[in-house]
PDB file of C-alpha atoms in Angstrom:
ATOM      1  CA  MET A   1     -17.971  16.861 -33.030  1.00 40.00           C
ATOM      2  CA  ARG A   2     -17.645  13.739 -31.655  1.00 41.00           C
ATOM      3  CA  GLY A   3     -20.522  11.112 -33.021  1.00 40.00           C
ATOM      4  CA  PRO A   4     -21.385   7.621 -31.805  1.00 40.00           C
ATOM      5  CA  THR A   5     -18.869   5.923 -34.095  1.00 39.00           C
ATOM      6  CA  HIS A   6     -16.076   8.123 -32.287  1.00 37.00           C
ATOM      7  CA  ARG A   7     -13.264   5.774 -30.717  1.00 38.00           C
ATOM      8  CA  PRO A   8     -10.266   8.059 -28.999  1.00 36.00           C
ATOM      9  CA  ALA A   9      -6.950   6.537 -30.144  1.00 38.00           C
ATOM     10  CA  ARG A  10      -5.421   4.606 -27.565  1.00 40.00           C
ATOM     11  CA  ARG A  11      -2.038   3.902 -26.648  1.00 42.00           C
ATOM     12  CA  LEU A  12      -1.202   0.137 -27.379  1.00 44.00           C
ATOM     13  CA  GLY A  13      -0.489  -2.284 -24.759  1.00 47.00           C
ATOM     14  CA  CYS A  14       3.345  -3.728 -24.728  1.00 50.00           C
ATOM     15  CA  ALA A  15       1.990  -6.778 -26.247  1.00 47.00           C
ATOM     16  CA  LEU A  16      -0.084  -5.804 -29.100  1.00 49.00           C
ATOM     17  CA  PHE A  17       3.121  -2.994 -29.754  1.00 51.00           C
ATOM     18  CA  ALA A  18       5.446  -6.083 -29.479  1.00 49.00           C
ATOM     19  CA  ALA A  19       3.643  -8.247 -31.993  1.00 48.00           C
ATOM     20  CA  LEU A  20       3.193  -5.144 -34.481  1.00 51.00           C
ATOM     21  CA  GLY A  21       7.045  -4.129 -34.223  1.00 51.00           C
ATOM     22  CA  LEU A  22       8.334  -8.022 -34.362  1.00 46.00           C
ATOM     23  CA  ALA A  23       5.737  -8.624 -37.434  1.00 45.00           C
ATOM     24  CA  HIS A  24       7.049  -5.500 -39.053  1.00 48.00           C
ATOM     25  CA  ALA A  25      10.658  -6.228 -38.531  1.00 46.00           C
ATOM     26  CA  ALA A  26      10.195 -10.103 -39.718  1.00 43.00           C
ATOM     27  CA  HIS A  27       8.737  -8.834 -42.935  1.00 44.00           C
ATOM     28  CA  ALA A  28      11.008  -5.635 -43.558  1.00 46.00           C
ATOM     29  CA  GLY A  29      14.532  -7.499 -43.263  1.00 45.00           C
ATOM     30  CA  ASP A  30      17.557  -5.727 -42.303  1.00 43.00           C
ATOM     31  CA  ASP A  31      17.320  -3.060 -44.578  1.00 47.00           C
ATOM     32  CA  ALA A  32      14.000  -1.789 -43.092  1.00 45.00           C
ATOM     33  CA  PRO A  33      14.240   1.937 -41.820  1.00 47.00           C
ATOM     34  CA  GLY A  34      11.922   1.297 -38.659  1.00 46.00           C
ATOM     35  CA  LEU A  35       8.978   2.428 -37.760  1.00 44.00           C
ATOM     36  CA  CYS A  36       7.501   4.989 -39.232  1.00 48.00           C
ATOM     37  CA  VAL A  37       6.106   6.738 -36.530  1.00 52.00           C
ATOM     38  CA  PRO A  38       8.294   6.349 -33.333  1.00 57.00           C
ATOM     39  CA  PRO A  39       6.538   5.169 -30.160  1.00 59.00           C
ATOM     40  CA  LEU A  40       6.084   7.706 -27.379  1.00 61.00           C
ATOM     41  CA  PRO A  41       8.101   7.885 -24.235  1.00 67.00           C
ATOM     42  CA  ALA A  42       5.353   6.082 -22.677  1.00 63.00           C
ATOM     43  CA  TYR A  43       5.209   3.031 -24.750  1.00 62.00           C
ATOM     44  CA  LYS A  44       8.996   3.071 -24.191  1.00 62.00           C
ATOM     45  CA  THR A  45       8.643   2.911 -20.138  1.00 65.00           C
ATOM     46  CA  GLU A  46       5.597   0.552 -20.384  1.00 62.00           C
ATOM     47  CA  CYS A  47       7.617  -2.107 -22.682  1.00 63.00           C
ATOM     48  CA  ALA A  48      10.818  -1.767 -21.015  1.00 63.00           C
ATOM     49  CA  ALA A  49      10.104  -5.102 -19.170  1.00 58.00           C
ATOM     50  CA  CYS A  50       9.931  -6.997 -22.280  1.00 62.00           C
ATOM     51  CA  PRO A  51      13.662  -7.303 -23.316  1.00 60.00           C
ATOM     52  CA  ALA A  52      12.991  -8.481 -26.914  1.00 62.00           C
ATOM     53  CA  LEU A  53      10.761  -5.254 -27.307  1.00 57.00           C
ATOM     54  CA  SER A  54      13.202  -3.108 -26.008  1.00 61.00           C
ATOM     55  CA  ALA A  55      15.998  -4.238 -28.287  1.00 64.00           C
ATOM     56  CA  TRP A  56      14.010  -4.046 -31.178  1.00 59.00           C
ATOM     57  CA  LEU A  57      12.949  -0.585 -30.199  1.00 59.00           C
ATOM     58  CA  ALA A  58      16.291   0.540 -29.458  1.00 63.00           C
ATOM     59  CA  SER A  59      17.694  -0.250 -32.820  1.00 61.00           C
ATOM     60  CA  ASN A  60      14.563   0.410 -34.888  1.00 57.00           C
ATOM     61  CA  ALA A  61      12.429   3.446 -33.715  1.00 59.00           C
ATOM     62  CA  ARG A  62      13.262   6.751 -34.908  1.00 56.00           C
ATOM     63  CA  THR A  63      14.671   9.469 -32.829  1.00 54.00           C
ATOM     64  CA  GLY A  64      14.209  12.538 -34.666  1.00 52.00           C
ATOM     65  CA  LYS A  65      13.449  15.848 -32.656  1.00 48.00           C
ATOM     66  CA  LYS A  66       9.847  16.513 -34.438  1.00 50.00           C
ATOM     67  CA  VAL A  67       8.904  13.417 -32.189  1.00 52.00           C
ATOM     68  CA  ARG A  68      10.339  13.596 -29.375  1.00 55.00           C
ATOM     69  CA  GLU A  69       7.413  15.071 -27.265  1.00 60.00           C
ATOM     70  CA  GLU A  70       4.187  13.314 -26.544  1.00 63.00           C
ATOM     71  CA  PRO A  71       1.358  14.736 -28.457  1.00 64.00           C
ATOM     72  CA  PRO A  72      -1.383  16.547 -26.803  1.00 69.00           C
ATOM     73  CA  GLU A  73      -3.447  14.483 -24.880  1.00 70.00           C
ATOM     74  CA  ASP A  74      -1.332  11.511 -25.624  1.00 67.00           C
ATOM     75  CA  ARG A  75      -3.018  11.061 -29.183  1.00 75.00           C
ATOM     76  CA  ILE A  76      -0.782  10.818 -32.085  1.00 76.00           C
ATOM     77  CA  THR A  77      -3.247  12.706 -34.479  1.00 84.00           C
ATOM     78  CA  ARG A  78      -2.816  15.909 -32.706  1.00 82.00           C
ATOM     79  CA  SER A  79       0.938  15.435 -33.003  1.00 82.00           C
ATOM     80  CA  ALA A  80       3.003  18.053 -35.080  1.00 81.00           C
ATOM     81  CA  TRP A  81       4.004  15.389 -37.347  1.00 79.00           C
ATOM     82  CA  PHE A  82       0.366  13.829 -38.102  1.00 84.00           C
ATOM     83  CA  THR A  83      -1.080  17.526 -38.631  1.00 86.00           C
ATOM     84  CA  HIS A  84       1.974  18.003 -41.070  1.00 85.00           C
ATOM     85  CA  LYS A  85       1.312  14.983 -42.762  1.00 84.00           C
ATOM     86  CA  HIS A  86      -2.824  15.497 -43.263  1.00 87.00           C
ATOM     87  CA  ASP A  87      -2.502  19.139 -43.966  1.00 86.00           C
ATOM     88  CA  GLU A  88      -4.360  19.220 -47.163  1.00 84.00           C
ATOM     89  CA  VAL A  89      -7.199  17.030 -45.557  1.00 85.00           C
ATOM     90  CA  PRO A  90     -10.273  19.341 -45.485  1.00 85.00           C
ATOM     91  CA  ALA A  91     -11.668  19.188 -41.934  1.00 86.00           C
ATOM     92  CA  ALA A  92     -15.208  18.035 -43.610  1.00 86.00           C
ATOM     93  CA  ALA A  93     -13.144  14.936 -44.931  1.00 86.00           C
ATOM     94  CA  TRP A  94     -12.915  13.478 -41.720  1.00 87.00           C
ATOM     95  CA  LYS A  95     -16.620  13.779 -40.669  1.00 87.00           C
ATOM     96  CA  ARG A  96     -17.396  11.424 -44.006  1.00 86.00           C
ATOM     97  CA  PRO A  97     -19.157   7.962 -42.921  1.00 87.00           C
ATOM     98  CA  ALA A  98     -16.407   6.269 -44.834  1.00 84.00           C
ATOM     99  CA  VAL A  99     -13.901   7.918 -42.805  1.00 86.00           C
ATOM    100  CA  LYS A 100     -15.228   8.559 -39.224  1.00 87.00           C
ATOM    101  CA  GLY A 101     -12.575  10.475 -37.733  1.00 88.00           C
ATOM    102  CA  ALA A 102      -8.965  11.136 -38.190  1.00 87.00           C
ATOM    103  CA  SER A 103      -7.964   8.015 -35.580  1.00 85.00           C
ATOM    104  CA  ASN A 104      -9.345   5.777 -38.474  1.00 84.00           C
ATOM    105  CA  CYS A 105      -5.921   5.073 -40.278  1.00 82.00           C
ATOM    106  CA  ALA A 106      -7.108   2.407 -41.819  1.00 80.00           C
ATOM    107  CA  ALA A 107      -9.797   4.169 -43.898  1.00 82.00           C
ATOM    108  CA  CYS A 108      -7.390   5.587 -46.191  1.00 83.00           C
ATOM    109  CA  HIS A 109      -4.000   3.843 -45.236  1.00 79.00           C
ATOM    110  CA  ALA A 110      -4.541   0.361 -46.144  1.00 73.00           C
ATOM    111  CA  GLN A 111      -2.504  -2.498 -44.046  1.00 68.00           C
ATOM    112  CA  ALA A 112      -2.142   0.738 -41.420  1.00 63.00           C
ATOM    113  CA  ASP A 113      -2.582  -2.277 -38.473  1.00 62.00           C
ATOM    114  CA  ARG A 114       0.329  -4.025 -40.089  1.00 62.00           C
ATOM    115  CA  GLU A 115       2.754  -0.822 -40.234  1.00 58.00           C
ATOM    116  CA  ASP A 116       2.328  -0.400 -43.559  1.00 56.00           C
ATOM    117  CA  GLY A 117       0.447   2.740 -43.877  1.00 55.00           C
ATOM    118  CA  HIS A 118       2.120   4.085 -47.154  1.00 62.00           C
ATOM    119  CA  ARG A 119      -0.410   2.304 -49.188  1.00 66.00           C
ATOM    120  CA  PHE A 120      -2.867   4.939 -49.587  1.00 67.00           C
ATOM    121  CA  HIS A 121      -6.416   4.754 -51.220  1.00 68.00           C
ATOM    122  CA  TRP A 122      -9.562   7.189 -51.187  1.00 69.00           C
ATOM    123  CA  PRO A 123     -12.480   5.802 -49.091  1.00 70.00           C
ATOM    124  CA  THR A 124     -15.499   5.693 -51.255  1.00 66.00           C
ATOM    125  CA  GLY A 125     -17.038   8.887 -52.203  1.00 63.00           C
ATOM    126  CA  LEU A 126     -14.121  11.214 -50.772  1.00 66.00           C
ATOM    127  CA  ALA A 127     -12.219  11.207 -54.042  1.00 62.00           C
ATOM    128  CA  GLU A 128     -15.182  12.914 -55.764  1.00 61.00           C
ATOM    129  CA  CYS A 129     -15.839  14.993 -52.846  1.00 56.00           C
ATOM    130  CA  LEU A 130     -12.467  16.216 -52.655  1.00 57.00           C
ATOM    131  CA  ARG A 131     -12.753  17.332 -56.126  1.00 54.00           C
ATOM    132  CA  HIS A 132     -15.518  19.512 -55.770  1.00 50.00           C
ATOM    133  CA  ASP A 133     -13.734  21.420 -52.816  1.00 46.00           C
ATOM    134  CA  LEU A 134     -15.471  19.811 -49.816  1.00 43.00           C
TER     135      LEU A 134
END
């Protein structure tokens, strides 16, 4: 069910994706493993006009088979990768006020907007609810 706070995940524009990607590359150094989630083919097409971004994507984006296909409705939250990584999250957890939905990455992953989604924290009240079997 979609409430008034629901905002669908949208594809990043080339300029924003470039800013995120190049900022990640700048602070990660040469030993960076690349993006955690590679860009969709649509991103690559859209960003092909930007030589710096295209070069960065070619050298840093992962190409694993499991993410070569665009997710349903072009939403990462419906991709096989996302559902696998979040399969332990009960459906009711996505509806909590502190979470507001699967597209709100920053609710649980601090600094997700800076390509550092590995820093995890439980939103207010969610950990207690999970302990009581949401």
